[in-house]
C-alpha positions as YAML, in Angstrom:
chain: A
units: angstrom
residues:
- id: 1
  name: UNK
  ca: [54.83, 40.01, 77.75]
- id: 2
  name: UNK
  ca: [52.11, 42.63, 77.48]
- id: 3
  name: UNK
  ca: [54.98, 45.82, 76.99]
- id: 4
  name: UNK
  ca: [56.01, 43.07, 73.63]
- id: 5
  name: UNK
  ca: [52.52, 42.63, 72.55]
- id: 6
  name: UNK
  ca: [51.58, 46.81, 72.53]
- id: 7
  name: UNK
  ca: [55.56, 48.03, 71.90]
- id: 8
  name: UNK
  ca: [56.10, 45.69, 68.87]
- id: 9
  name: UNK
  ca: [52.94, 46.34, 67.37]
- id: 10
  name: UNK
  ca: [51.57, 42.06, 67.76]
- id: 11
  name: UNK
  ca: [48.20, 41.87, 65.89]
- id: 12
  name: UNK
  ca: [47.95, 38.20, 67.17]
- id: 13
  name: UNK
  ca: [49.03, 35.53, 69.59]
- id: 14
  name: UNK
  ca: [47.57, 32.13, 69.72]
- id: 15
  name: UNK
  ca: [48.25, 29.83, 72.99]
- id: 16
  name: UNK
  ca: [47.40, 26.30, 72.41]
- id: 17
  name: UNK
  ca: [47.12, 23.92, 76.05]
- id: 18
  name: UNK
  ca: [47.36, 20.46, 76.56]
- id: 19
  name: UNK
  ca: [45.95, 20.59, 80.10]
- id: 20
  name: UNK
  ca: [42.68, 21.86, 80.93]
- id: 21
  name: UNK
  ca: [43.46, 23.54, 84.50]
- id: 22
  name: UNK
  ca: [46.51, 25.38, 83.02]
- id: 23
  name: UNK
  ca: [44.50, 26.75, 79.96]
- id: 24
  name: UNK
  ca: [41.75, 28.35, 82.62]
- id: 25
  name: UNK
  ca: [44.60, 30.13, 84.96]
- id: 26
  name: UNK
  ca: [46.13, 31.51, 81.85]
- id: 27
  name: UNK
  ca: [42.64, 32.65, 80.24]
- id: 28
  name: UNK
  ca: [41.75, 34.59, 83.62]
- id: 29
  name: UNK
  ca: [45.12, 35.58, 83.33]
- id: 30
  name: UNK
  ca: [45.99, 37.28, 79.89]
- id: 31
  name: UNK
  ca: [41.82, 38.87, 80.25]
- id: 32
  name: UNK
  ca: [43.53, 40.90, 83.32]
- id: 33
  name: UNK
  ca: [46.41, 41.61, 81.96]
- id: 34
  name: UNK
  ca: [45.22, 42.73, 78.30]
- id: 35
  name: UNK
  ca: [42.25, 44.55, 78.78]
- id: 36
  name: UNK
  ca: [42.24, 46.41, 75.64]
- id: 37
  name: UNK
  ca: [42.88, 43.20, 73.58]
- id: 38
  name: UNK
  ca: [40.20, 40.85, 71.87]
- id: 39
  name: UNK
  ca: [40.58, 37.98, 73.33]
- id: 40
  name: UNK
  ca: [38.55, 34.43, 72.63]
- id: 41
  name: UNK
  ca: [38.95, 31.02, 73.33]
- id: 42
  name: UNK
  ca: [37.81, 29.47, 70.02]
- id: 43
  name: UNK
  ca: [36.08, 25.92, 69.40]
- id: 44
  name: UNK
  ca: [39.56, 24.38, 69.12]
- id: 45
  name: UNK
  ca: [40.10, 22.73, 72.51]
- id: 46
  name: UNK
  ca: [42.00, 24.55, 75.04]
- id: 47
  name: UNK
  ca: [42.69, 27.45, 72.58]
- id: 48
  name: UNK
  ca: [43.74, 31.44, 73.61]
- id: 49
  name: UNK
  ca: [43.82, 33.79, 70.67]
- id: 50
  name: UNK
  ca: [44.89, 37.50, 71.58]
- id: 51
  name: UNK
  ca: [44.31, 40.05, 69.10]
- id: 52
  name: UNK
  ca: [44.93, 43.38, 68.93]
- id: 53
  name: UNK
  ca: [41.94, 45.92, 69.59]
- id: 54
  name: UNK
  ca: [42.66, 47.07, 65.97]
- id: 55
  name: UNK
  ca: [42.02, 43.88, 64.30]
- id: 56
  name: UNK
  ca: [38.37, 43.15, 63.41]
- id: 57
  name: UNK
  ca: [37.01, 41.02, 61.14]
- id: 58
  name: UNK
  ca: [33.88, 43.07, 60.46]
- id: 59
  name: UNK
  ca: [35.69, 46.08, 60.32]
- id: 60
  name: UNK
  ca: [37.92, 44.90, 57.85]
- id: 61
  name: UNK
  ca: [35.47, 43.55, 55.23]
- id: 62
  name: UNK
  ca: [33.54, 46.52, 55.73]
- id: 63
  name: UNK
  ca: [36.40, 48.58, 54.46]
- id: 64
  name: UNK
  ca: [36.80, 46.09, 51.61]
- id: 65
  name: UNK
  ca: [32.72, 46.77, 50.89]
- id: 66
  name: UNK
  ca: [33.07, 50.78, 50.73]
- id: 67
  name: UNK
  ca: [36.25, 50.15, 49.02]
- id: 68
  name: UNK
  ca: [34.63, 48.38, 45.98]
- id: 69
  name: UNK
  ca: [31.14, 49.47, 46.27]
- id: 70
  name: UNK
  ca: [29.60, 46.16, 47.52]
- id: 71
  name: UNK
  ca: [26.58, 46.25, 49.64]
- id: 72
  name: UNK
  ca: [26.54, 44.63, 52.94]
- id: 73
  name: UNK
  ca: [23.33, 42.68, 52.16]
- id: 74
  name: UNK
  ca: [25.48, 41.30, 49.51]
- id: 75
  name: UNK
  ca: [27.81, 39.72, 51.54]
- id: 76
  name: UNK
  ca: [28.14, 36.40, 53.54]
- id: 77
  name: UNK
  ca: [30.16, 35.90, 56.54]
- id: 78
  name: UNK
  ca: [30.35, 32.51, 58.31]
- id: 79
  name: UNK
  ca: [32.36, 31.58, 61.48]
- id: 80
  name: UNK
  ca: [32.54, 29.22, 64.41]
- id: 81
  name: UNK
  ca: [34.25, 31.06, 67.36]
- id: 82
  name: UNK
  ca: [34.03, 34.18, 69.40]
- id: 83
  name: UNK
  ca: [36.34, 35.64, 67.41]
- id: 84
  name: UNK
  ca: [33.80, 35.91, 64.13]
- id: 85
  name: UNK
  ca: [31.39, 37.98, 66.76]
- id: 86
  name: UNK
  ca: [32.07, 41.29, 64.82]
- id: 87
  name: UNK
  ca: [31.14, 39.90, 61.44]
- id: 88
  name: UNK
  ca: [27.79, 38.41, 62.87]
- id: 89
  name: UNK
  ca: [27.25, 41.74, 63.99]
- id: 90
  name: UNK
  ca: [27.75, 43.61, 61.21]
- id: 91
  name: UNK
  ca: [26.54, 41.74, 57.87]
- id: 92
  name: UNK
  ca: [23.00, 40.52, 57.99]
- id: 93
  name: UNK
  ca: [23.57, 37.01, 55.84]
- id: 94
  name: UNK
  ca: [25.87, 35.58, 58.86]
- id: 95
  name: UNK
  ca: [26.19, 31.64, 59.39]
- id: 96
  name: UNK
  ca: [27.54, 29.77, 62.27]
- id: 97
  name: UNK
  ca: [28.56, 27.11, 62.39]
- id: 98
  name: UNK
  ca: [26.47, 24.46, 64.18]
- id: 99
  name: UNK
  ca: [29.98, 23.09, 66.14]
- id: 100
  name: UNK
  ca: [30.82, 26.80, 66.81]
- id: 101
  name: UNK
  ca: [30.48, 28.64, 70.27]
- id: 102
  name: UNK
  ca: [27.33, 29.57, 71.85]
- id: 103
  name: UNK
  ca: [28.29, 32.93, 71.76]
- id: 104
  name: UNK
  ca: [28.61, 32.55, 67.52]
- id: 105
  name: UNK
  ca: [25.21, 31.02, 67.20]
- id: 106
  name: UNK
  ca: [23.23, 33.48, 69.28]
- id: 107
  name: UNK
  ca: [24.90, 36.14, 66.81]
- id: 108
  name: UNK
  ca: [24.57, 34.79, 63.80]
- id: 109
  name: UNK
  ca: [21.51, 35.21, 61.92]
- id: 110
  name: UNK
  ca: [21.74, 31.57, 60.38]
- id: 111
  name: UNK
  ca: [22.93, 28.43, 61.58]
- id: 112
  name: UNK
  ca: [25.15, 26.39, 58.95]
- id: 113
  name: UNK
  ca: [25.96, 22.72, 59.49]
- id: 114
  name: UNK
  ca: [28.86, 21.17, 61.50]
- id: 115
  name: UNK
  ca: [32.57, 21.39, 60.41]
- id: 116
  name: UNK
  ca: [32.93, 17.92, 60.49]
- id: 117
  name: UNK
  ca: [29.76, 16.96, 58.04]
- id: 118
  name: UNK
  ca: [31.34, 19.95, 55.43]
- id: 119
  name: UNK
  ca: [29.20, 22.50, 56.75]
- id: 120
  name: UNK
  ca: [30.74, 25.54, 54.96]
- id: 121
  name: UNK
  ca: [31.09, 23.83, 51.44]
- id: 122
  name: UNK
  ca: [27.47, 22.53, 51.58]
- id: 123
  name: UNK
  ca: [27.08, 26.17, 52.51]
- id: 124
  name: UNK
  ca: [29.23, 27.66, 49.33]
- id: 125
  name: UNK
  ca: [27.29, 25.32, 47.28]
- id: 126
  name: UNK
  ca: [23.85, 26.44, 48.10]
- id: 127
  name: UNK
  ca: [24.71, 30.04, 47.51]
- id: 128
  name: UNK
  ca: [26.13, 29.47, 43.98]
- id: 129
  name: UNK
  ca: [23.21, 27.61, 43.28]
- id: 130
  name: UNK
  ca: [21.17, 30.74, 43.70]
- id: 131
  name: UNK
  ca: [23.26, 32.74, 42.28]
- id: 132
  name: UNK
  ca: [22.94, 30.68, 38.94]
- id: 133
  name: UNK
  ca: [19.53, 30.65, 39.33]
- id: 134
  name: UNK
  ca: [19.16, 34.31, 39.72]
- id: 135
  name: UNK
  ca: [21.15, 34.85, 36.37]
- id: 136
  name: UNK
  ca: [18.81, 32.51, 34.47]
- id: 137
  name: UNK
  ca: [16.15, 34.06, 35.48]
- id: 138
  name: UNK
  ca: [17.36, 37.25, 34.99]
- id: 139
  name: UNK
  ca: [18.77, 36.11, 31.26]
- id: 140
  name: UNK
  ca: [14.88, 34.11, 30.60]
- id: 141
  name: UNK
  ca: [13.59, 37.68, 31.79]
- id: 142
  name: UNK
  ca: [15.23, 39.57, 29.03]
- id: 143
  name: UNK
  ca: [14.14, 37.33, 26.43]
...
């Protein structure tokens, strides 16, 4: 397995387990064998996601921001697993999730409600509201 995942170029596996004791032996397992890898087990139960050292979510909306001139202040990132660590890191305005790892909420700046009680879109809401209210303003200010 780990001469497939560098040879053919994988950028991600995802291992799902129905029983608890086989999910940890495979977890220590695939750290040890992939040591250049990212590898998280995310808030879906008994999850292993591989990725390859390459792919980073921070990175790559970084690149997007230099590509079209955006600011990082300008940007939002939210996320509820390990594997949303290098956006948290990156972007100031960073929202976990409040069912997300412990590891996502200590790196987050904010914490965003739950999943389940439509955490993000409560989330999505709030920032369009300010955005609209920021372009009154700024249209009442040019009166």
């Amino acid at each position: 397995m780990k001469s497939v995942f560098y040879e053919q170029k994988i950028t991600k596996a995802e291992f799902i387990f129905m029983e608890e004791d086989l999910f940890e032996r495979t977890l220590k397992d695939v750290r040890e064998l992939f040591p250049h890898c990212n590898i998280t087990d995310s808030t879906f139960f008994r999850n292993i996601e591989i990725t390859s050292e390459e792919s980073d979510k921070g990175l790559a909306i970084v690149k997007y921001c230099r590509l079209y001139n955006i600011f990082e202040e300008e940007v939002v990132v939210a996320g509820d697993g390990d594997n949303d660590l290098s956006m948290f890191k990156r972007f100031p305005n960073s929202y976990a999730m409040e069912n997300g790892s412990e590891n996502a909420k200590r790196a987050a700046t904010y914490l965003a409600d739950a999943n389940s009680r439509k955490g993000l879109a409560k989330l999505l809401n709030r920032i369009c509201d300010e955005n609209e209210r920021e372009k009154l303003e700024d249209q009442t200010l040019s009166v």
